[in-house]
C-alpha positions as semicolon CSV with decimal commas, in nm:
position;residue;x (nm);y (nm);z (nm)
1;X;0,000;0,000;0,000
2;X;0,103;0,360;-0,056
3;X;0,236;0,558;0,238
4;X;0,123;0,922;0,252
5;X;0,455;1,022;0,408
6;X;0,646;0,883;0,112
7;X;0,417;1,055;-0,140
8;X;0,473;1,384;0,044
9;X;0,849;1,320;0,044
10;X;0,850;1,270;-0,334
11;X;0,656;1,593;-0,382
12;X;0,910;1,782;-0,171
13;X;1,194;1,637;-0,375
14;X;1,034;1,733;-0,705
15;X;0,966;2,088;-0,582
16;X;1,341;2,143;-0,543
17;X;1,440;2,014;-0,888
18;X;1,561;2,252;-1,157
19;X;1,736;2,213;-1,492
20;X;2,089;2,319;-1,393
21;X;2,371;2,427;-1,621
22;X;2,595;2,166;-1,461
23;X;2,513;1,851;-1,263
24;X;2,505;1,854;-0,886
25;X;2,670;1,509;-0,879
26;X;2,935;1,369;-1,116
27;X;2,988;0,991;-1,084
28;X;3,312;0,847;-1,220
29;X;3,354;0,483;-1,317
30;X;3,719;0,421;-1,234
31;X;3,682;0,050;-1,295
32;X;3,397;-0,141;-1,458
33;X;3,486;-0,472;-1,290
34;X;3,367;-0,582;-0,948
35;X;3,478;-0,845;-0,697
36;X;3,124;-0,913;-0,572
37;X;2,802;-1,029;-0,739
38;X;2,537;-0,855;-0,531
39;X;2,178;-0,975;-0,574
40;X;2,033;-0,623;-0,602
41;X;2,291;-0,500;-0,854
42;X;2,275;-0,503;-1,233
43;X;2,648;-0,572;-1,277
44;X;2,621;-0,937;-1,377
45;X;2,376;-0,839;-1,652
46;X;2,612;-0,585;-1,804
47;X;2,711;-0,657;-2,165
48;X;2,937;-0,361;-2,249
49;X;3,316;-0,402;-2,242
50;X;3,487;-0,360;-1,906
51;X;3,796;-0,151;-1,858
52;X;3,967;0,112;-1,645
53;X;3,951;0,491;-1,656
54;X;4,272;0,640;-1,798
55;X;4,445;0,902;-1,586
56;X;4,447;1,145;-1,879
57;X;4,067;1,134;-1,907
58;X;4,025;1,193;-1,534
59;X;4,262;1,491;-1,553
60;X;4,062;1,639;-1,839
61;X;3,737;1,604;-1,646
62;X;3,878;1,717;-1,311
63;X;4,026;2,030;-1,469
64;X;3,697;2,125;-1,631
65;X;3,487;2,063;-1,320
66;X;3,731;2,267;-1,112
67;X;3,697;2,552;-1,360
68;X;3,320;2,559;-1,407
69;X;3,174;2,410;-1,085
70;X;3,438;2,317;-0,824
71;X;3,175;2,242;-0,556
72;X;3,025;1,957;-0,765
73;X;2,998;1,638;-0,561
74;X;3,238;1,407;-0,744
75;X;3,192;1,038;-0,666
76;X;3,414;0,745;-0,757
77;X;3,125;0,509;-0,799
78;X;2,875;0,364;-1,049
79;X;2,927;0,027;-1,223
80;X;3,241;-0,117;-1,064
81;X;3,454;-0,138;-0,750
82;X;3,707;0,149;-0,726
83;X;3,927;-0,030;-0,472
84;X;4,021;-0,291;-0,729
85;X;4,264;-0,019;-0,841
86;X;4,366;0,152;-0,515
87;X;4,689;0,307;-0,644
88;X;4,515;0,473;-0,938
89;X;4,231;0,587;-0,715
90;X;4,472;0,753;-0,473
91;X;4,649;0,931;-0,761
92;X;4,317;1,051;-0,901
93;X;4,204;1,179;-0,562
94;X;4,528;1,369;-0,516
95;X;4,501;1,515;-0,865
96;X;4,142;1,620;-0,803
97;X;4,241;1,801;-0,486
98;X;4,529;1,974;-0,663
99;X;4,300;2,078;-0,949
100;X;4,064;2,244;-0,700
101;X;3,777;2,000;-0,660
102;X;3,603;2,067;-0,329
103;X;3,399;1,747;-0,281
104;X;3,565;1,415;-0,357
105;X;3,379;1,104;-0,243
106;X;3,407;0,725;-0,261
107;X;3,152;0,444;-0,274
108;X;3,292;0,094;-0,212
109;X;3,183;-0,252;-0,101
110;X;3,471;-0,249;0,147
111;X;3,617;-0,591;0,073
112;X;3,946;-0,442;-0,057
113;X;3,958;-0,179;0,216
114;X;4,272;-0,315;0,379
115;X;4,439;-0,134;0,668
116;X;4,703;0,010;0,437
117;X;4,446;0,128;0,182
118;X;4,241;0,281;0,465
119;X;4,540;0,485;0,581
120;X;4,615;0,603;0,228
121;X;4,254;0,707;0,173
122;X;4,257;0,906;0,497
123;X;4,568;1,086;0,373
124;X;4,364;1,233;0,086
125;X;4,103;1,509;0,092
126;X;3,804;1,275;0,064
127;X;3,483;1,425;0,200
128;X;3,285;1,100;0,234
129;X;3,349;0,727;0,220
130;X;3,037;0,513;0,181
131;X;3,061;0,138;0,236
132;X;2,772;-0,079;0,120
133;X;2,687;-0,331;0,394
134;X;2,331;-0,459;0,371
135;X;2,302;-0,690;0,667
136;X;2,406;-0,743;1,026
137;X;2,394;-1,121;1,033
138;X;2,650;-1,317;0,834
139;X;2,392;-1,510;0,633
140;X;2,203;-1,195;0,540
141;X;2,507;-0,993;0,440
142;X;2,657;-1,276;0,235
143;X;2,325;-1,348;0,067
144;X;2,293;-0,996;-0,072
145;X;2,665;-0,919;-0,108
146;X;2,740;-1,250;-0,277
147;X;3,112;-1,340;-0,272
148;X;3,162;-1,095;0,014
149;X;3,276;-1,196;0,361
150;X;3,098;-1,042;0,657
151;X;3,391;-1,077;0,898
152;X;3,633;-0,916;0,653
153;X;3,423;-0,612;0,569
154;X;3,318;-0,550;0,929
155;X;3,682;-0,562;1,041
156;X;3,794;-0,339;0,753
157;X;3,540;-0,069;0,834
158;X;3,604;-0,091;1,209
159;X;3,974;-0,022;1,143
160;X;3,889;0,268;0,912
161;X;3,668;0,422;1,180
162;X;3,929;0,378;1,451
163;X;4,202;0,528;1,232
164;X;3,973;0,818;1,141
165;X;3,899;0,877;1,510
166;X;4,268;0,864;1,599
167;X;4,347;1,138;1,346
168;X;4,070;1,365;1,479
169;X;3,982;1,475;1,127
170;X;3,902;1,330;0,788
171;X;3,606;1,219;0,578
172;X;3,266;1,120;0,704
173;X;3,252;0,740;0,718
174;X;2,910;0,613;0,620
175;X;2,775;0,257;0,610
176;X;2,484;0,208;0,374
177;X;2,197;-0,031;0,436
178;X;1,967;-0,095;0,139
179;X;1,636;-0,205;0,286
180;X;1,502;-0,517;0,115
181;X;1,248;-0,789;0,184
182;X;1,427;-0,996;0,445
183;X;1,694;-0,770;0,596
184;X;1,472;-0,496;0,741
185;X;1,437;-0,669;1,079
186;X;1,816;-0,640;1,129
187;X;1,835;-0,266;1,083
188;X;1,807;-0,159;1,446
189;X;2,088;-0,389;1,559
190;X;2,293;-0,281;1,257
191;X;2,225;0,085;1,332
192;X;2,328;0,059;1,696
193;X;2,645;-0,135;1,612
194;X;2,775;0,115;1,360
195;X;2,666;0,429;1,542
196;X;2,850;0,293;1,845
197;X;3,169;0,273;1,637
198;X;3,130;0,629;1,510
199;X;2,991;0,568;1,161
200;X;2,704;0,752;0,998
201;X;2,431;0,505;0,905
202;X;2,260;0,560;0,570
203;X;1,932;0,381;0,508
204;X;1,786;0,381;0,159
205;X;1,544;0,195;-0,063
206;X;1,641;-0,048;-0,336
207;X;1,691;0,077;-0,690
208;X;1,544;-0,091;-0,995
209;X;1,851;0,004;-1,202
210;X;1,644;0,134;-1,491
211;X;1,373;-0,130;-1,452
212;X;1,603;-0,432;-1,435
213;X;1,468;-0,527;-1,092
214;X;1,123;-0,513;-0,938
215;X;1,103;-0,309;-0,619
216;X;0,849;-0,312;-0,337
217;X;0,794;0,064;-0,337
218;X;0,428;0,133;-0,406
219;X;0,352;0,466;-0,573
220;X;0,078;0,502;-0,834
221;X;0,195;0,608;-1,179
222;X;-0,034;0,911;-1,171
223;X;0,176;1,039;-0,878
224;X;0,497;1,016;-1,074
225;X;0,758;1,288;-1,024
226;X;1,049;1,409;-1,234
227;X;1,337;1,165;-1,180
228;X;1,591;1,316;-0,937
229;X;1,861;1,081;-1,068
230;X;1,821;1,212;-1,423
231;X;1,799;1,577;-1,317
232;X;2,092;1,596;-1,075
233;X;2,350;1,338;-1,187
234;X;2,598;1,291;-1,468
235;X;2,786;0,963;-1,511
236;X;3,111;0,885;-1,685
237;X;3,199;0,537;-1,810
238;X;3,563;0,430;-1,802
239;X;3,586;0,474;-2,182
240;X;3,461;0,835;-2,174
241;X;3,099;0,777;-2,272
242;X;2,833;0,967;-2,083
243;X;2,508;0,768;-2,053
244;X;2,173;0,943;-2,049
245;X;2,113;0,846;-1,684
246;X;2,226;0,585;-1,429
247;X;1,956;0,347;-1,552
248;X;2,124;0,340;-1,894
249;X;2,401;0,112;-1,770
250;X;2,496;-0,003;-2,122
251;X;2,525;0,350;-2,259
252;X;2,271;0,275;-2,530
253;X;2,147;0,635;-2,525
254;X;2,480;0,810;-2,478
255;X;2,509;1,189;-2,474
256;X;2,854;1,164;-2,627
257;X;3,211;1,106;-2,514
258;X;3,419;1,313;-2,271
259;X;3,731;1,248;-2,479
260;X;3,574;1,449;-2,759
261;X;3,351;1,709;-2,590
262;X;3,342;1,919;-2,277
263;X;3,133;1,804;-1,983
264;X;2,935;2,126;-2,011
265;X;2,840;2,042;-2,370
266;X;2,762;1,680;-2,288
267;X;2,533;1,790;-2,004
268;X;2,367;2,040;-2,238
269;X;2,300;1,756;-2,485
270;X;2,065;1,608;-2,225
271;X;1,887;1,930;-2,136
272;X;1,580;1,847;-2,343
273;X;1,553;1,506;-2,179
274;X;1,564;1,663;-1,834
275;X;1,305;1,920;-1,935
276;X;1,063;1,646;-2,038
277;X;1,084;1,520;-1,681
278;X;1,038;1,865;-1,531
279;X;0,742;1,939;-1,761
280;X;0,593;1,602;-1,660
281;X;0,573;1,492;-2,023
282;X;0,646;1,138;-1,915
283;X;0,484;0,975;-2,219
284;X;0,752;1,137;-2,438
285;X;1,043;0,991;-2,241
286;X;1,256;0,706;-2,383
287;X;1,117;0,354;-2,354
288;X;1,351;0,271;-2,065
289;X;1,187;0,540;-1,852
290;X;0,850;0,370;-1,889
291;X;0,967;0,061;-1,697
292;X;1,213;0,231;-1,461
293;X;1,088;0,284;-1,106
294;X;1,392;0,461;-0,963
295;X;1,200;0,788;-0,945
296;X;1,004;0,625;-0,659
297;X;1,300;0,568;-0,428
298;X;1,291;0,905;-0,254
299;X;1,548;1,036;-0,011
300;X;1,775;0,828;0,207
301;X;1,780;0,861;0,585
302;X;2,115;0,946;0,747
303;X;2,165;0,880;1,117
304;X;2,475;1,026;1,282
305;X;2,637;0,943;1,617
306;X;2,512;1,168;1,893
307;X;2,217;1,286;1,686
308;X;1,998;0,977;1,721
309;X;1,751;0,891;1,991
310;X;1,789;0,514;2,008
311;X;1,422;0,482;2,103
312;X;1,349;0,607;1,750
313;X;1,217;0,321;1,535
314;X;1,200;0,514;1,209
315;X;1,231;0,313;0,892
316;X;1,178;0,394;0,531
317;X;0,812;0,360;0,441
318;X;0,767;0,084;0,186
């Protein structure tokens, strides 16, 4: 059933959407490979070639972002695991800082987050490190994060948090819990564990990845809103292609290639697509948008140490 609170949340999100001259979030695919095979991820369905982002392409993009919109939230994220290439990631982070980027961020599954890598990451100017951990119990975590090891990732993140605390400064460390059918009853224990270690706990709903997965979020189509993912985010594949949106994981509707064009021009190429969303002309959107339900996901909930009343039982409305 629909939840009125969630419908109101979607309306609030849509009210704040505009058609900006440059994206709020720029997601960089450093590596298209992954060491896990998560049940809620599209990665094992991906048909396009896999490769690694060249340093020269990152430098081109970082220089332009620093010139036109240095406060853009730049994320090493998207369709692969960045820590499969830790040395290149560290070099790219350091270059981004030198170029003048003000918000560098990392999304990882945490399996390659060794103690040495953790120290090197904390030596950079990262603003946020998000680690995807979708269960408290071993069987739950390893069901969803298939090929992952619960003991390894929990130990890796505990060390990162302790090292961050010892330094007295550094990025916000955030553990992300994607609420799904049979992990929701573990959230409170999960929350208390990680808040107790000093992490921020991020709770969000499952994505459909452009309609590749069915989700349990119930919102009637007549209450559809402009897609926040399409309006606010720009993605870069390792080979320079810019897909229309994060649901276009194969790049079948590419805006062009960052090797050939500026990011400003590539973003402008998608302006008409974004305007269709904002004008609510949903019937005119590409076919993929007609099956995608990611516009329903709404905002995540972030719980920070010292800011949470542990009697609070809030969950995402499903």
